[in-house]
Amino acid sequence: MDRFEFGQRLKAVRRDVLNLSQGGFAYELGVIQPLVSRLESGMGGTIELLFQIVEYFYKKGYPAYCLFYKNFDIENFKPVSYSELSKTTAASINEDVSQLKGFLTAALENTKTIEALIKAGKK
């Protein structure tokens, strides 16, 4: 999955599941609408914004991990009551989110390191 595909998935969920405009979704996340637009169009965003989105979905009871499935299907993006989940499933979801945060944080650190090396090489 690339940034464009992720953006299209997010847009579909925002529009078809949450029934929110970009501005409404941005308000819910506590960000400005252009950030949501950039993410949905595949132009990118920040790792912090991605964390906010994942946490927002979980707080609202939506399975945010479904956004990252290889074969994403919006029909799977329905509210889930965590009390209905088995303890094993809930633990697995929490572990998946922790691993995702770790991966994204490492990717961000690698990007910072590469940028620093590029800047150092230009001097």
Tab-separated table of N, CA and C in Angstrom:
chain	number	residue	atom	x	y	z
A	1	MET	N	0.851	-1.166	0.000
A	1	MET	CA	0.000	0.000	0.000
A	1	MET	C	0.900	1.233	0.000
A	2	ASP	N	0.570	2.188	-0.839
A	2	ASP	CA	1.324	3.431	-0.869
A	2	ASP	C	0.508	4.553	-0.223
A	3	ARG	N	1.070	5.765	-0.202
A	3	ARG	CA	0.393	6.894	0.442
A	3	ARG	C	-0.948	7.220	-0.212
A	4	PHE	N	-1.000	7.116	-1.553
A	4	PHE	CA	-2.230	7.421	-2.270
A	4	PHE	C	-3.339	6.438	-1.887
A	5	GLU	N	-2.997	5.155	-1.876
A	5	GLU	CA	-3.997	4.139	-1.524
A	5	GLU	C	-4.474	4.325	-0.090
A	6	PHE	N	-3.549	4.606	0.819
A	6	PHE	CA	-3.948	4.842	2.199
A	6	PHE	C	-4.897	6.039	2.275
A	7	GLY	N	-4.568	7.103	1.546
A	7	GLY	CA	-5.416	8.291	1.531
A	7	GLY	C	-6.810	7.993	1.020
A	8	GLN	N	-6.905	7.150	0.000
A	8	GLN	CA	-8.210	6.789	-0.544
A	8	GLN	C	-9.015	5.968	0.452
A	9	ARG	N	-8.339	5.104	1.182
A	9	ARG	CA	-9.017	4.319	2.220
A	9	ARG	C	-9.548	5.229	3.321
A	10	LEU	N	-8.694	6.148	3.750
A	10	LEU	CA	-9.091	7.077	4.800
A	10	LEU	C	-10.270	7.937	4.345
A	11	LYS	N	-10.212	8.399	3.117
A	11	LYS	CA	-11.294	9.218	2.570
A	11	LYS	C	-12.610	8.437	2.550
A	12	ALA	N	-12.550	7.184	2.119
A	12	ALA	CA	-13.758	6.356	2.066
A	12	ALA	C	-14.352	6.175	3.457
A	13	VAL	N	-13.509	5.936	4.440
A	13	VAL	CA	-13.991	5.759	5.811
A	13	VAL	C	-14.583	7.062	6.333
A	14	ARG	N	-13.877	8.156	6.118
A	14	ARG	CA	-14.368	9.450	6.590
A	14	ARG	C	-15.736	9.780	5.994
A	15	ARG	N	-15.840	9.570	4.695
A	15	ARG	CA	-17.049	9.943	3.956
A	15	ARG	C	-18.183	8.933	4.157
A	16	ASP	N	-17.878	7.657	3.964
A	16	ASP	CA	-18.927	6.639	3.906
A	16	ASP	C	-19.275	5.997	5.248
A	17	VAL	N	-18.349	6.006	6.187
A	17	VAL	CA	-18.613	5.398	7.492
A	17	VAL	C	-18.918	6.470	8.537
A	18	LEU	N	-18.055	7.477	8.603
A	18	LEU	CA	-18.223	8.519	9.611
A	18	LEU	C	-19.191	9.615	9.181
A	19	ASN	N	-19.450	9.699	7.869
A	19	ASN	CA	-20.313	10.745	7.318
A	19	ASN	C	-19.837	12.139	7.708
A	20	LEU	N	-18.521	12.360	7.585
A	20	LEU	CA	-17.929	13.639	7.934
A	20	LEU	C	-17.282	14.281	6.701
A	21	SER	N	-17.326	15.596	6.660
A	21	SER	CA	-16.559	16.335	5.657
A	21	SER	C	-15.100	16.343	6.101
A	22	GLN	N	-14.211	16.785	5.226
A	22	GLN	CA	-12.813	16.909	5.638
A	22	GLN	C	-12.694	17.869	6.818
A	23	GLY	N	-13.434	18.977	6.752
A	23	GLY	CA	-13.402	19.950	7.840
A	23	GLY	C	-13.927	19.374	9.143
A	24	GLY	N	-15.000	18.601	9.050
A	24	GLY	CA	-15.562	17.970	10.240
A	24	GLY	C	-14.618	16.951	10.850
A	25	PHE	N	-13.961	16.182	9.986
A	25	PHE	CA	-12.999	15.188	10.458
A	25	PHE	C	-11.794	15.887	11.091
A	26	ALA	N	-11.329	16.946	10.442
A	26	ALA	CA	-10.204	17.719	10.986
A	26	ALA	C	-10.557	18.261	12.371
A	27	TYR	N	-11.772	18.771	12.503
A	27	TYR	CA	-12.223	19.298	13.794
A	27	TYR	C	-12.197	18.200	14.858
A	28	GLU	N	-12.702	17.021	14.502
A	28	GLU	CA	-12.713	15.888	15.443
A	28	GLU	C	-11.294	15.519	15.884
A	29	LEU	N	-10.334	15.649	14.966
A	29	LEU	CA	-8.950	15.296	15.260
A	29	LEU	C	-8.191	16.426	15.942
A	30	GLY	N	-8.756	17.640	15.871
A	30	GLY	CA	-8.064	18.793	16.454
A	30	GLY	C	-6.962	19.336	15.562
A	31	VAL	N	-7.145	19.176	14.239
A	31	VAL	CA	-6.167	19.677	13.269
A	31	VAL	C	-6.892	20.566	12.263
A	32	ILE	N	-6.154	21.089	11.300
A	32	ILE	CA	-6.776	21.914	10.265
A	32	ILE	C	-7.091	21.060	9.039
A	33	GLN	N	-8.099	21.465	8.308
A	33	GLN	CA	-8.598	20.712	7.161
A	33	GLN	C	-7.527	20.432	6.100
A	34	PRO	N	-6.622	21.373	5.792
A	34	PRO	CA	-5.608	21.067	4.766
A	34	PRO	C	-4.742	19.844	5.097
A	35	LEU	N	-4.547	19.563	6.380
A	35	LEU	CA	-3.776	18.365	6.745
A	35	LEU	C	-4.509	17.094	6.335
A	36	VAL	N	-5.819	17.077	6.558
A	36	VAL	CA	-6.624	15.917	6.159
A	36	VAL	C	-6.619	15.802	4.638
A	37	SER	N	-6.752	16.918	3.946
A	37	SER	CA	-6.742	16.926	2.482
A	37	SER	C	-5.436	16.360	1.937
A	38	ARG	N	-4.319	16.795	2.496
A	38	ARG	CA	-3.003	16.311	2.045
A	38	ARG	C	-2.885	14.800	2.241
A	39	LEU	N	-3.330	14.324	3.375
A	39	LEU	CA	-3.240	12.893	3.668
A	39	LEU	C	-4.120	12.097	2.713
A	40	GLU	N	-5.336	12.557	2.502
A	40	GLU	CA	-6.267	11.836	1.631
A	40	GLU	C	-5.824	11.850	0.165
A	41	SER	N	-5.126	12.887	-0.249
A	41	SER	CA	-4.693	12.973	-1.645
A	41	SER	C	-3.371	12.262	-1.891
A	42	GLY	N	-2.794	11.684	-0.842
A	42	GLY	CA	-1.552	10.944	-0.991
A	42	GLY	C	-0.319	11.820	-0.956
A	43	MET	N	-0.494	13.089	-0.604
A	43	MET	CA	0.637	14.001	-0.544
A	43	MET	C	1.425	13.844	0.744
A	44	GLY	N	0.886	13.095	1.667
A	44	GLY	CA	1.590	12.830	2.913
A	44	GLY	C	1.011	13.579	4.082
A	45	GLY	N	1.557	13.318	5.210
A	45	GLY	CA	1.151	13.936	6.462
A	45	GLY	C	2.228	13.626	7.478
A	46	THR	N	1.925	13.868	8.700
A	46	THR	CA	2.906	13.594	9.744
A	46	THR	C	2.570	12.286	10.450
A	47	ILE	N	3.563	11.737	11.061
A	47	ILE	CA	3.340	10.516	11.819
A	47	ILE	C	2.425	10.809	13.009
A	48	GLU	N	2.538	12.019	13.558
A	48	GLU	CA	1.672	12.410	14.661
A	48	GLU	C	0.213	12.399	14.226
A	49	LEU	N	-0.055	12.892	13.005
A	49	LEU	CA	-1.431	12.887	12.491
A	49	LEU	C	-1.936	11.453	12.346
A	50	LEU	N	-1.088	10.578	11.861
A	50	LEU	CA	-1.496	9.180	11.722
A	50	LEU	C	-1.823	8.582	13.080
A	51	PHE	N	-1.009	8.870	14.092
A	51	PHE	CA	-1.298	8.395	15.441
A	51	PHE	C	-2.642	8.936	15.926
A	52	GLN	N	-2.903	10.216	15.661
A	52	GLN	CA	-4.164	10.825	16.074
A	52	GLN	C	-5.344	10.110	15.422
A	53	ILE	N	-5.206	9.794	14.146
A	53	ILE	CA	-6.289	9.127	13.423
A	53	ILE	C	-6.543	7.741	14.000
A	54	VAL	N	-5.483	6.976	14.202
A	54	VAL	CA	-5.628	5.630	14.749
A	54	VAL	C	-6.263	5.697	16.138
A	55	GLU	N	-5.790	6.599	16.976
A	55	GLU	CA	-6.353	6.729	18.318
A	55	GLU	C	-7.809	7.191	18.271
A	56	TYR	N	-8.135	8.097	17.351
A	56	TYR	CA	-9.512	8.570	17.199
A	56	TYR	C	-10.434	7.396	16.862
A	57	PHE	N	-10.017	6.583	15.891
A	57	PHE	CA	-10.853	5.451	15.499
A	57	PHE	C	-11.055	4.492	16.658
A	58	TYR	N	-10.009	4.206	17.403
A	58	TYR	CA	-10.146	3.293	18.532
A	58	TYR	C	-11.052	3.860	19.610
A	59	LYS	N	-10.923	5.153	19.887
A	59	LYS	CA	-11.785	5.775	20.899
A	59	LYS	C	-13.250	5.724	20.491
A	60	LYS	N	-13.502	5.787	19.172
A	60	LYS	CA	-14.869	5.739	18.658
A	60	LYS	C	-15.363	4.305	18.465
A	61	GLY	N	-14.469	3.328	18.703
A	61	GLY	CA	-14.855	1.924	18.603
A	61	GLY	C	-14.653	1.306	17.227
A	62	TYR	N	-13.916	1.994	16.344
A	62	TYR	CA	-13.676	1.458	15.006
A	62	TYR	C	-12.340	0.714	14.954
A	63	PRO	N	-12.286	-0.359	14.190
A	63	PRO	CA	-11.064	-1.160	14.093
A	63	PRO	C	-10.039	-0.510	13.155
A	64	ALA	N	-9.265	0.434	13.667
A	64	ALA	CA	-8.317	1.185	12.844
A	64	ALA	C	-7.334	0.284	12.104
A	65	TYR	N	-7.028	-0.867	12.671
A	65	TYR	CA	-6.084	-1.776	12.041
A	65	TYR	C	-6.557	-2.231	10.663
A	66	CYS	N	-7.867	-2.208	10.422
A	66	CYS	CA	-8.399	-2.623	9.117
A	66	CYS	C	-7.892	-1.738	7.983
A	67	LEU	N	-7.564	-0.479	8.283
A	67	LEU	CA	-7.035	0.426	7.251
A	67	LEU	C	-5.765	-0.123	6.623
A	68	PHE	N	-5.039	-0.949	7.358
A	68	PHE	CA	-3.738	-1.429	6.915
A	68	PHE	C	-3.771	-2.835	6.329
A	69	TYR	N	-4.950	-3.432	6.256
A	69	TYR	CA	-5.058	-4.765	5.666
A	69	TYR	C	-4.683	-4.723	4.191
A	70	LYS	N	-4.054	-5.793	3.748
A	70	LYS	CA	-3.693	-5.888	2.335
A	70	LYS	C	-4.945	-5.809	1.463
A	71	ASN	N	-5.975	-6.534	1.842
A	71	ASN	CA	-7.230	-6.531	1.088
A	71	ASN	C	-8.278	-5.748	1.863
A	72	PHE	N	-8.096	-4.437	1.923
A	72	PHE	CA	-8.997	-3.566	2.666
A	72	PHE	C	-10.407	-3.648	2.099
A	73	ASP	N	-11.377	-3.734	2.984
A	73	ASP	CA	-12.786	-3.725	2.589
A	73	ASP	C	-13.520	-2.827	3.581
A	74	ILE	N	-14.110	-1.770	3.067
A	74	ILE	CA	-14.786	-0.812	3.945
A	74	ILE	C	-15.906	-1.461	4.747
A	75	GLU	N	-16.427	-2.569	4.263
A	75	GLU	CA	-17.483	-3.279	4.998
A	75	GLU	C	-16.979	-3.801	6.346
A	76	ASN	N	-15.660	-3.995	6.472
A	76	ASN	CA	-15.088	-4.463	7.738
A	76	ASN	C	-14.883	-3.332	8.735
A	77	PHE	N	-15.050	-2.110	8.267
A	77	PHE	CA	-14.793	-0.953	9.124
A	77	PHE	C	-16.085	-0.534	9.815
A	78	LYS	N	-16.456	-1.309	10.795
A	78	LYS	CA	-17.681	-1.064	11.561
A	78	LYS	C	-17.327	-0.989	13.033
A	79	PRO	N	-18.115	-0.238	13.787
A	79	PRO	CA	-17.813	-0.134	15.225
A	79	PRO	C	-17.769	-1.507	15.888
A	80	VAL	N	-16.833	-1.642	16.804
A	80	VAL	CA	-16.663	-2.885	17.537
A	80	VAL	C	-16.707	-2.551	19.019
A	81	SER	N	-17.493	-3.279	19.749
A	81	SER	CA	-17.510	-3.099	21.193
A	81	SER	C	-16.389	-3.955	21.769
A	82	TYR	N	-15.453	-3.295	22.449
A	82	TYR	CA	-14.327	-4.048	22.987
A	82	TYR	C	-14.764	-5.053	24.040
A	83	SER	N	-15.909	-4.831	24.653
A	83	SER	CA	-16.391	-5.816	25.617
A	83	SER	C	-16.841	-7.088	24.906
A	84	GLU	N	-17.160	-6.969	23.603
A	84	GLU	CA	-17.571	-8.137	22.830
A	84	GLU	C	-16.378	-8.926	22.288
A	85	LEU	N	-15.225	-8.284	22.258
A	85	LEU	CA	-14.046	-8.969	21.749
A	85	LEU	C	-13.510	-9.934	22.798
A	86	SER	N	-12.936	-11.021	22.333
A	86	SER	CA	-12.298	-11.915	23.289
A	86	SER	C	-11.047	-11.226	23.828
A	87	LYS	N	-10.601	-11.631	24.982
A	87	LYS	CA	-9.393	-11.036	25.559
A	87	LYS	C	-8.202	-11.254	24.642
A	88	THR	N	-8.144	-12.397	23.986
A	88	THR	CA	-7.046	-12.699	23.069
A	88	THR	C	-7.049	-11.741	21.895
A	89	THR	N	-8.224	-11.500	21.315
A	89	THR	CA	-8.338	-10.595	20.177
A	89	THR	C	-7.981	-9.183	20.595
A	90	ALA	N	-8.491	-8.733	21.732
A	90	ALA	CA	-8.200	-7.386	22.218
A	90	ALA	C	-6.702	-7.221	22.461
A	91	ALA	N	-6.067	-8.235	23.050
A	91	ALA	CA	-4.624	-8.168	23.285
A	91	ALA	C	-3.866	-8.119	21.964
A	92	SER	N	-4.324	-8.890	21.001
A	92	SER	CA	-3.688	-8.902	19.689
A	92	SER	C	-3.801	-7.536	19.020
A	93	ILE	N	-4.956	-6.907	19.126
A	93	ILE	CA	-5.152	-5.581	18.541
A	93	ILE	C	-4.214	-4.579	19.200
A	94	ASN	N	-4.145	-4.608	20.526
A	94	ASN	CA	-3.255	-3.689	21.237
A	94	ASN	C	-1.805	-3.916	20.842
A	95	GLU	N	-1.424	-5.161	20.668
A	95	GLU	CA	-0.058	-5.477	20.250
A	95	GLU	C	0.198	-4.970	18.834
A	96	ASP	N	-0.783	-5.149	17.943
A	96	ASP	CA	-0.636	-4.667	16.572
A	96	ASP	C	-0.464	-3.152	16.528
A	97	VAL	N	-1.243	-2.443	17.330
A	97	VAL	CA	-1.135	-0.985	17.367
A	97	VAL	C	0.230	-0.580	17.916
A	98	SER	N	0.694	-1.257	18.949
A	98	SER	CA	2.008	-0.952	19.507
A	98	SER	C	3.106	-1.194	18.475
A	99	GLN	N	2.997	-2.293	17.743
A	99	GLN	CA	3.988	-2.582	16.705
A	99	GLN	C	3.936	-1.542	15.601
A	100	LEU	N	2.739	-1.121	15.222
A	100	LEU	CA	2.586	-0.105	14.188
A	100	LEU	C	3.224	1.205	14.636
A	101	LYS	N	2.966	1.606	15.882
A	101	LYS	CA	3.571	2.830	16.395
A	101	LYS	C	5.097	2.713	16.399
A	102	GLY	N	5.602	1.565	16.798
A	102	GLY	CA	7.049	1.355	16.797
A	102	GLY	C	7.637	1.445	15.401
A	103	PHE	N	6.978	0.830	14.448
A	103	PHE	CA	7.436	0.865	13.065
A	103	PHE	C	7.434	2.286	12.524
A	104	LEU	N	6.338	3.011	12.769
A	104	LEU	CA	6.222	4.370	12.253
A	104	LEU	C	7.210	5.310	12.937
A	105	THR	N	7.438	5.111	14.221
A	105	THR	CA	8.410	5.932	14.935
A	105	THR	C	9.817	5.670	14.404
A	106	ALA	N	10.145	4.409	14.158
A	106	ALA	CA	11.448	4.070	13.597
A	106	ALA	C	11.615	4.665	12.200
A	107	ALA	N	10.554	4.619	11.409
A	107	ALA	CA	10.614	5.199	10.064
A	107	ALA	C	10.857	6.695	10.136
A	108	LEU	N	10.217	7.361	11.085
A	108	LEU	CA	10.403	8.798	11.263
A	108	LEU	C	11.847	9.099	11.670
A	109	GLU	N	12.393	8.322	12.578
A	109	GLU	CA	13.780	8.521	13.014
A	109	GLU	C	14.750	8.288	11.860
A	110	ASN	N	14.483	7.260	11.047
A	110	ASN	CA	15.340	7.003	9.885
A	110	ASN	C	15.299	8.161	8.907
A	111	THR	N	14.128	8.737	8.721
A	111	THR	CA	13.990	9.880	7.824
A	111	THR	C	14.806	11.057	8.342
A	112	LYS	N	14.747	11.300	9.648
A	112	LYS	CA	15.516	12.398	10.245
A	112	LYS	C	17.012	12.157	10.076
A	113	THR	N	17.449	10.924	10.246
A	113	THR	CA	18.859	10.593	10.090
A	113	THR	C	19.312	10.817	8.646
A	114	ILE	N	18.509	10.381	7.702
A	114	ILE	CA	18.836	10.553	6.282
A	114	ILE	C	18.887	12.036	5.930
A	115	GLU	N	17.935	12.813	6.424
A	115	GLU	CA	17.934	14.256	6.164
A	115	GLU	C	19.183	14.905	6.725
A	116	ALA	N	19.599	14.498	7.915
A	116	ALA	CA	20.805	15.056	8.525
A	116	ALA	C	22.041	14.695	7.705
A	117	LEU	N	22.110	13.472	7.221
A	117	LEU	CA	23.244	13.047	6.401
A	117	LEU	C	23.293	13.813	5.087
A	118	ILE	N	22.134	14.048	4.504
A	118	ILE	CA	22.070	14.802	3.254
A	118	ILE	C	22.542	16.224	3.480
A	119	LYS	N	22.075	16.847	4.548
A	119	LYS	CA	22.497	18.218	4.867
A	119	LYS	C	23.995	18.288	5.135
A	120	ALA	N	24.515	17.297	5.849
A	120	ALA	CA	25.951	17.271	6.153
A	120	ALA	C	26.775	17.092	4.877
A	121	GLY	N	26.259	16.325	3.942
A	121	GLY	CA	26.962	16.091	2.678
A	121	GLY	C	26.972	17.290	1.769
A	122	LYS	N	26.037	18.206	1.944
A	122	LYS	CA	25.944	19.404	1.094
A	122	LYS	C	26.924	20.489	1.548
A	123	LYS	N	27.442	20.369	2.744
A	123	LYS	CA	28.355	21.400	3.272
A	123	LYS	C	29.731	21.244	2.734
